[in-house]
mmCIF file of C-alpha atoms and ligand atoms in Angstrom:
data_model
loop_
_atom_site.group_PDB
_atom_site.id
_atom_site.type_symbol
_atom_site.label_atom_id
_atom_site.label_comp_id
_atom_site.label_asym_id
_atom_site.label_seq_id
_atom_site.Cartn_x
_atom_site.Cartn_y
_atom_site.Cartn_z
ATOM 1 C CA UNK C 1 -34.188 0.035 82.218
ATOM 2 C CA UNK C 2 -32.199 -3.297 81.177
ATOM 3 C CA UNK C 3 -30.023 -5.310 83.194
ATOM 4 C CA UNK C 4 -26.921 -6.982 82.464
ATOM 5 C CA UNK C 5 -26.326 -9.408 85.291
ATOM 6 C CA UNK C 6 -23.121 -10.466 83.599
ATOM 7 C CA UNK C 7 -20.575 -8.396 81.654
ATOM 8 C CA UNK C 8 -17.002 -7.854 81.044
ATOM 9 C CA UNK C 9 -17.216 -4.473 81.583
ATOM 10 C CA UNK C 10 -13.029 -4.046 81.677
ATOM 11 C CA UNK C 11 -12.886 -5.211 78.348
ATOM 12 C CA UNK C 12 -15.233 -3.114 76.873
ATOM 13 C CA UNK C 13 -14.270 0.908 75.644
ATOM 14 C CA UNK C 14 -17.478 2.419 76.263
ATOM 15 C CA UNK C 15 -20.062 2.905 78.489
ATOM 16 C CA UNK C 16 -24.090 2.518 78.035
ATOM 17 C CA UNK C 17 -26.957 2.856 79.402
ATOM 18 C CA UNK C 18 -27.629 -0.454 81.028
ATOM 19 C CA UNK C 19 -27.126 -1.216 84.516
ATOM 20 C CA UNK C 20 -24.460 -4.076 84.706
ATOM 21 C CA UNK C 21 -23.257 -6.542 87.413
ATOM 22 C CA UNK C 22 -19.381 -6.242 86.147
ATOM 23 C CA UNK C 23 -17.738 -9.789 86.331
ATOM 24 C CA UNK C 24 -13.694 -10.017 86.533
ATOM 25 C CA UNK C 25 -11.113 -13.025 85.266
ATOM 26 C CA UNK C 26 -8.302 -12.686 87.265
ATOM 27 C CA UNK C 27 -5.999 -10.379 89.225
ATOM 28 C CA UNK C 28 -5.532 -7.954 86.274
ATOM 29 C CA UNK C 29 -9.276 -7.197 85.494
ATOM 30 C CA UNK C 30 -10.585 -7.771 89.099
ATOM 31 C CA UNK C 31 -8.198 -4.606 90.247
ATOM 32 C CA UNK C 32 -9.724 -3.057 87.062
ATOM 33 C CA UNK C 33 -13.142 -3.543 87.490
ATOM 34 C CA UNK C 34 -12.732 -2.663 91.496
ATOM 35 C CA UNK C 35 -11.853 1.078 89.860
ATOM 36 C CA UNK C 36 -14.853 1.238 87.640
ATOM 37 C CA UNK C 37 -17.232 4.077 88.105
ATOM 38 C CA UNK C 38 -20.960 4.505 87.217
ATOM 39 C CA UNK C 39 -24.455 2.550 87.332
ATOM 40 C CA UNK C 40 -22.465 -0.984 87.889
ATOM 41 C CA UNK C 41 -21.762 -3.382 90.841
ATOM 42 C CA UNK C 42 -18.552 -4.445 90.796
ATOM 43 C CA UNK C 43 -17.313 -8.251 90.877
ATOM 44 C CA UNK C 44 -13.930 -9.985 91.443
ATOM 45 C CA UNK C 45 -12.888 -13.403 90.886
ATOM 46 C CA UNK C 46 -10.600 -15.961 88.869
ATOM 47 C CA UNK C 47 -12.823 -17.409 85.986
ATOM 48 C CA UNK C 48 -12.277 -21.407 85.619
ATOM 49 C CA UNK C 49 -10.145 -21.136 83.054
ATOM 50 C CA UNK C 50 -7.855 -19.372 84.868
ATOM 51 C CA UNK C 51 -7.745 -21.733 88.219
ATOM 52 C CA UNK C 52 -3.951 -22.551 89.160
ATOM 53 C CA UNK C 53 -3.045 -19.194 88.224
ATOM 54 C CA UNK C 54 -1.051 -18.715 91.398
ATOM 55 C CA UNK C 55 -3.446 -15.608 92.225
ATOM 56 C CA UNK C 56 -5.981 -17.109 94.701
ATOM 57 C CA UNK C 57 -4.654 -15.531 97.867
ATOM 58 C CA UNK C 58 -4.580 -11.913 96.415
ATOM 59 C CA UNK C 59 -7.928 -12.200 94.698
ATOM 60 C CA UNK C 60 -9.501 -13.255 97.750
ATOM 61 C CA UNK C 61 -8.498 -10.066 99.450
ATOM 62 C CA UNK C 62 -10.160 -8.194 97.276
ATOM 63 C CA UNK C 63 -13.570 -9.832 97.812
ATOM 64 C CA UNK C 64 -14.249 -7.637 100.873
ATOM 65 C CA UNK C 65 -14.231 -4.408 98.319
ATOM 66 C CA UNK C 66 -16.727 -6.385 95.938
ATOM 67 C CA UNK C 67 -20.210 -5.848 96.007
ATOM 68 C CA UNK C 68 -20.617 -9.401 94.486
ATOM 69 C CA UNK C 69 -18.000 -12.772 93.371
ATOM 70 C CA UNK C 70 -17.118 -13.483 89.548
ATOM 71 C CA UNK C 71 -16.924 -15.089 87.324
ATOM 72 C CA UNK C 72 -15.790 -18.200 89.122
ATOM 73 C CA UNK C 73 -16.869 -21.760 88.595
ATOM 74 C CA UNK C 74 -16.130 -24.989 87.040
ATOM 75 C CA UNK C 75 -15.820 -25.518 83.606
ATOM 76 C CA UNK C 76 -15.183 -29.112 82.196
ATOM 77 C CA UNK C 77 -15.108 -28.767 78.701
ATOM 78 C CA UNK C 78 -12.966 -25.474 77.924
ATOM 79 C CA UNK C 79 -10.820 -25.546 80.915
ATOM 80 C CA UNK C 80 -6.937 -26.416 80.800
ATOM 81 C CA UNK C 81 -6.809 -26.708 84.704
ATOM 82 C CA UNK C 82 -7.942 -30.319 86.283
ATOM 83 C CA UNK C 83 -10.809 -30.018 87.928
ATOM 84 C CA UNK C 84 -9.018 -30.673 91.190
ATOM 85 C CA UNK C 85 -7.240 -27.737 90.630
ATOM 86 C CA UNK C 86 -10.471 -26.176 89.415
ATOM 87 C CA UNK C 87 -12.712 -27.286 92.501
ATOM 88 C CA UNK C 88 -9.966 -25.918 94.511
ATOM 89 C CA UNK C 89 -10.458 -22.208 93.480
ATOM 90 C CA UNK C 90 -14.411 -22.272 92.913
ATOM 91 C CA UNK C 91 -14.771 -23.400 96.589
ATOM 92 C CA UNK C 92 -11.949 -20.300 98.069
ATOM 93 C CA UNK C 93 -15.218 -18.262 96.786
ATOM 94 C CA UNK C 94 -18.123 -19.678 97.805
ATOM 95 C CA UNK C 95 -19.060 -17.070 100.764
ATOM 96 C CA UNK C 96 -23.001 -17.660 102.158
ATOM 97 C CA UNK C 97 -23.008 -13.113 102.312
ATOM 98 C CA UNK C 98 -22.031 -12.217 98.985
ATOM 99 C CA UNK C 99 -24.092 -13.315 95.423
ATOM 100 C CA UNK C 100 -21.864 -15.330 93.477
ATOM 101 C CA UNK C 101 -21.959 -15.093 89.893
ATOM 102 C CA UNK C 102 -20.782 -18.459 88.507
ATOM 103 C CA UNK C 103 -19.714 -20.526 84.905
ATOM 104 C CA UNK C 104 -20.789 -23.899 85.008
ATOM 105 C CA UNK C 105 -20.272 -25.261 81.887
ATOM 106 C CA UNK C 106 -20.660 -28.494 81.455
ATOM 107 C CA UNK C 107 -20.179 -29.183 85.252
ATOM 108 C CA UNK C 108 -23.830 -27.690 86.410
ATOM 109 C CA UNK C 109 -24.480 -30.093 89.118
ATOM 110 C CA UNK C 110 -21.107 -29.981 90.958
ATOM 111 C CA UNK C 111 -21.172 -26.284 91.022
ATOM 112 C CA UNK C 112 -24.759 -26.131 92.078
ATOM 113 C CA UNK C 113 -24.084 -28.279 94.944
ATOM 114 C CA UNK C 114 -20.814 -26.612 95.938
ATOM 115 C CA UNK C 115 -22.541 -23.257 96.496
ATOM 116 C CA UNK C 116 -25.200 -25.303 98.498
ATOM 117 C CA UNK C 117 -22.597 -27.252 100.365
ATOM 118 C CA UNK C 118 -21.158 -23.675 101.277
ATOM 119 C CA UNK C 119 -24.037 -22.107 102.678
ATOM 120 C CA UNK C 120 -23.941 -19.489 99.548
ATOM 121 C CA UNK C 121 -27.116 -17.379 99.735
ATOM 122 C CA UNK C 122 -27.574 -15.843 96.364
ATOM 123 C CA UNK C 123 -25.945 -17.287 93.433
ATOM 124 C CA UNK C 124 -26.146 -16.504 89.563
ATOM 125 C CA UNK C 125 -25.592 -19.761 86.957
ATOM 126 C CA UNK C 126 -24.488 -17.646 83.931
ATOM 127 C CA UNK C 127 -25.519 -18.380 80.627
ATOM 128 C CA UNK C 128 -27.531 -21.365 81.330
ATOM 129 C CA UNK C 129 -27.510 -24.785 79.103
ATOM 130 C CA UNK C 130 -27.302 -27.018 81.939
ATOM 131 C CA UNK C 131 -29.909 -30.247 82.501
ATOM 132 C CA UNK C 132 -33.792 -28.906 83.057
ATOM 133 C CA UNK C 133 -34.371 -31.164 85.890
ATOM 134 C CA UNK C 134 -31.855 -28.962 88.001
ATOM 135 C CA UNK C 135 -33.683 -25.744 87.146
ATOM 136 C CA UNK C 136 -35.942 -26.942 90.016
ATOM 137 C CA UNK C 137 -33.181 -26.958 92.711
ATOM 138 C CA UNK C 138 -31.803 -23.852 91.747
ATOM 139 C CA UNK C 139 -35.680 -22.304 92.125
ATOM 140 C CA UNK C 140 -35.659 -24.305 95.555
ATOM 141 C CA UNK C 141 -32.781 -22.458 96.448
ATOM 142 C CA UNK C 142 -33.642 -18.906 95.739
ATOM 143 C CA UNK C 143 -30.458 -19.173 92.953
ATOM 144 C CA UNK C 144 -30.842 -17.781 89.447
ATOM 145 C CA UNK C 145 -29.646 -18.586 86.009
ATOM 146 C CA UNK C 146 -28.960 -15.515 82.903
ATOM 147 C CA UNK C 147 -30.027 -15.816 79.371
ATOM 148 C CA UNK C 148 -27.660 -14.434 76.826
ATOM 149 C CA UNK C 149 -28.374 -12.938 73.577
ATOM 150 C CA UNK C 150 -27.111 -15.683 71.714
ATOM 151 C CA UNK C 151 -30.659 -17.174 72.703
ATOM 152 C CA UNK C 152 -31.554 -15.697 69.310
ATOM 153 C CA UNK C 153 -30.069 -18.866 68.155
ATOM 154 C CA UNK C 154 -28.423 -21.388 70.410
ATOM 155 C CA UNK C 155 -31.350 -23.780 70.134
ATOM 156 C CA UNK C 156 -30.127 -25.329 73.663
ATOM 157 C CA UNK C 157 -30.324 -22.327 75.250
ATOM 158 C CA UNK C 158 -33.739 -21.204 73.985
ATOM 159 C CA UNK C 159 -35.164 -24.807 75.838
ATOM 160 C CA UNK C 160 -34.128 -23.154 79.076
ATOM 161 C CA UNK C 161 -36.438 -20.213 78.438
ATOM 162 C CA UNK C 162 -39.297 -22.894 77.896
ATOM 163 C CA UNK C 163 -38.363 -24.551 80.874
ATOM 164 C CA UNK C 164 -37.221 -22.492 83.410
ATOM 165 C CA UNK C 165 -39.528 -20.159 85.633
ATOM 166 C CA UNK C 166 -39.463 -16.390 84.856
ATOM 167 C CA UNK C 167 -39.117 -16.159 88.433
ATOM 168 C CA UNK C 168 -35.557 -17.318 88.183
ATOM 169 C CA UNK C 169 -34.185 -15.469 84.632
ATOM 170 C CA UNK C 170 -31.999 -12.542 84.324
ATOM 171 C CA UNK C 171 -30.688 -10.820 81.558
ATOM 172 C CA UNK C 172 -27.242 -10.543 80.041
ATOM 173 C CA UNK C 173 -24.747 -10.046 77.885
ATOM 174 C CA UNK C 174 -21.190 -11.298 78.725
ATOM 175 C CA UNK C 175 -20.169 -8.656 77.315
ATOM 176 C CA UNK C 176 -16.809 -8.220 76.062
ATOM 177 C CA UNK C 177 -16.773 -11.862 75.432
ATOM 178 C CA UNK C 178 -16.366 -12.225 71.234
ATOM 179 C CA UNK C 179 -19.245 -14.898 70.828
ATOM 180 C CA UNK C 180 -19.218 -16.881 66.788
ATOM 181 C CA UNK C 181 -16.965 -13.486 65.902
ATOM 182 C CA UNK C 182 -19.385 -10.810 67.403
ATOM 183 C CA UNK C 183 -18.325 -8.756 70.120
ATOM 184 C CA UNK C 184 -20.900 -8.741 73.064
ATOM 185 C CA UNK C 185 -21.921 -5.774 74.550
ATOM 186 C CA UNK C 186 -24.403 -5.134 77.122
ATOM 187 C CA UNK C 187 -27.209 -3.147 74.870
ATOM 188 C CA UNK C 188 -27.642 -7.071 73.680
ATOM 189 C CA UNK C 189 -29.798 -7.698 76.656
ATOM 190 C CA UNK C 190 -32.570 -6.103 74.646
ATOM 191 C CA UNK C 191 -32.674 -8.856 72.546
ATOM 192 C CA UNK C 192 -32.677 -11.842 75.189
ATOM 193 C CA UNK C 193 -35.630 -9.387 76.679
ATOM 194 C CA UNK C 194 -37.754 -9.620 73.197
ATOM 195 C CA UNK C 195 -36.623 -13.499 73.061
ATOM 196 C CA UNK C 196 -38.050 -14.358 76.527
ATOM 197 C CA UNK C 197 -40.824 -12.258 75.668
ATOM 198 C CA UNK C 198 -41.730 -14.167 72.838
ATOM 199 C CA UNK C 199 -41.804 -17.093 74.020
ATOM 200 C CA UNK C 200 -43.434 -16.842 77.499
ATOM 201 C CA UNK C 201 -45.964 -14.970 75.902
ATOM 202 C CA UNK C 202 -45.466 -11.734 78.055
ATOM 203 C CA UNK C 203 -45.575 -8.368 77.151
ATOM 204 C CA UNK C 204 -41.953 -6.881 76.884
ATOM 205 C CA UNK C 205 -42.772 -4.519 79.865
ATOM 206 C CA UNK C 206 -43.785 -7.232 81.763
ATOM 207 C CA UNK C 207 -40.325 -9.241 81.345
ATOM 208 C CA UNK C 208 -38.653 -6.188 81.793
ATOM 209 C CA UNK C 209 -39.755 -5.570 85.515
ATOM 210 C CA UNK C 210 -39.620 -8.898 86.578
ATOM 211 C CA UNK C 211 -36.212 -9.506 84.960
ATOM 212 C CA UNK C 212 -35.208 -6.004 87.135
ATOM 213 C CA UNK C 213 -36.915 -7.395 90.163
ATOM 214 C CA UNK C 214 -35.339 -10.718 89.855
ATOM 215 C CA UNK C 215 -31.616 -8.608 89.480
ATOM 216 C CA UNK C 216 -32.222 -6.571 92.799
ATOM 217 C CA UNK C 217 -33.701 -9.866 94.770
ATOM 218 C CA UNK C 218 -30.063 -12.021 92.795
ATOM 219 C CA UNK C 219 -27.369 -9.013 94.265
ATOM 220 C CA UNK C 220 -29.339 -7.671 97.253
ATOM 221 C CA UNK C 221 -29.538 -4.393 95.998
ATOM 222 C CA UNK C 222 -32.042 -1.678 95.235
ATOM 223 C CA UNK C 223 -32.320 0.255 92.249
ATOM 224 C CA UNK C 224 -31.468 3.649 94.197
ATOM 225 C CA UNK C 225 -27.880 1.900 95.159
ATOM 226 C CA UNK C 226 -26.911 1.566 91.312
ATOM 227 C CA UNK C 227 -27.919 5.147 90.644
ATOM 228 C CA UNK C 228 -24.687 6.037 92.190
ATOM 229 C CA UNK C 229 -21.761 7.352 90.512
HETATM 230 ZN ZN1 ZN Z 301 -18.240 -14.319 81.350
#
């Protein structure tokens, strides 16, 4: 079975066969993704580039409905908002009892230490390119990072399946997301599986239990939970 531990499932027409931790934007698509039926856990959240969006207070209601947080986070290259204004939001979801499923880009270290700082118990750092050296804390603190399918080529990202314990990798897609013009969708996980395969020298099997292991220790769940419809 593959696992997408990071998808936009509400912007995405069809369904398939992968089970899929369904991230949310805003308002709009958290609402939609709360409504989503089938083998997926459901997430809500206001992304980064989104923070100031004047929709903090009814997002945050929803989080009790939510089997997980996201996408929320920091991001200081693509984001409009100031990263007051940015810090602000990330922190209004940074609750230690549900995983939070976070974009960090270029601002690894101050989100890593804000889910620390907030007693946050399992967190994801989606889509990983941040500095090696902080792969270690995020082992030490039971967090996890995703690989993408654009690990096929994003040289930066492959260094971070070199690097990084398999202990701590999960599969995904961001699905949804249109990535150097190619729409994402969450079948792509197959090819961050062969990737990390590949290179850690592991049978494809192999990388596919741990990487399902790794997904049920990251959200707390079992695999019987997401067999619900
Ligand atoms: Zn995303």
């Amino acid at each position: 079975m593959l696992y997408d531990a990071h998808c936009h499932c509400s912007e995405l027409e069809k369904e398939y066969d992968v089970i899929v931790a369904a991230v949310s934007m805003d308002l709009n698509t958290s609402l939609k993704t709360l409504n989503m039926r089938g083998r997926i856990l459901r997430g809500v959240g206001i992304h980064p580039w989104n923070a100031g969006n004047g929709e903090l207070e009814r997002v945050k209601e929803l989080v009790d409905r939510a089997d997980f947080v996201g996408e929320v986070g920091l991001d200081y290259r693509l984001s409009k908002a100031s990263k007051e204004v940015q810090i602000k939001y990330f922190e209004e979801f940074l609750v230690p009892d549900k995983t939070v499923n976070i974009h960090a880009l270029d601002a690894w270290e101050d989100a890593f230490n804000l889910a620390l700082k907030h007693g946050v118990r399992r967190a994801i750092f989606h889509w990983y390119t941040g500095p090696h050296d902080l792969l270690k804390d995020i082992e030490g603190a039971g967090y996890f990072i995703t690989i993408n399918p654009s690990v096929t080529f994003q040289e930066k990202h492959q260094r971070i399946v070199d690097v990084a314990p398999v202990e701590i990798i999960l599969t995904e897609s961001d699905g949804g997301y249109v990535y150097r013009g190619k729409l994402l969708e969450p079948t792509m996980v197959r090819d961050a599986l062969l990737f990390i395969s590949r290179r850690k020298g592991m049978d494809e099997e192999e990388v596919e239990r741990v990487v399902e292991r790794n997904f049920n220790r990251a959200f707390g769940t079992s695999s019987n939970i997401l067999s619900r419809e």
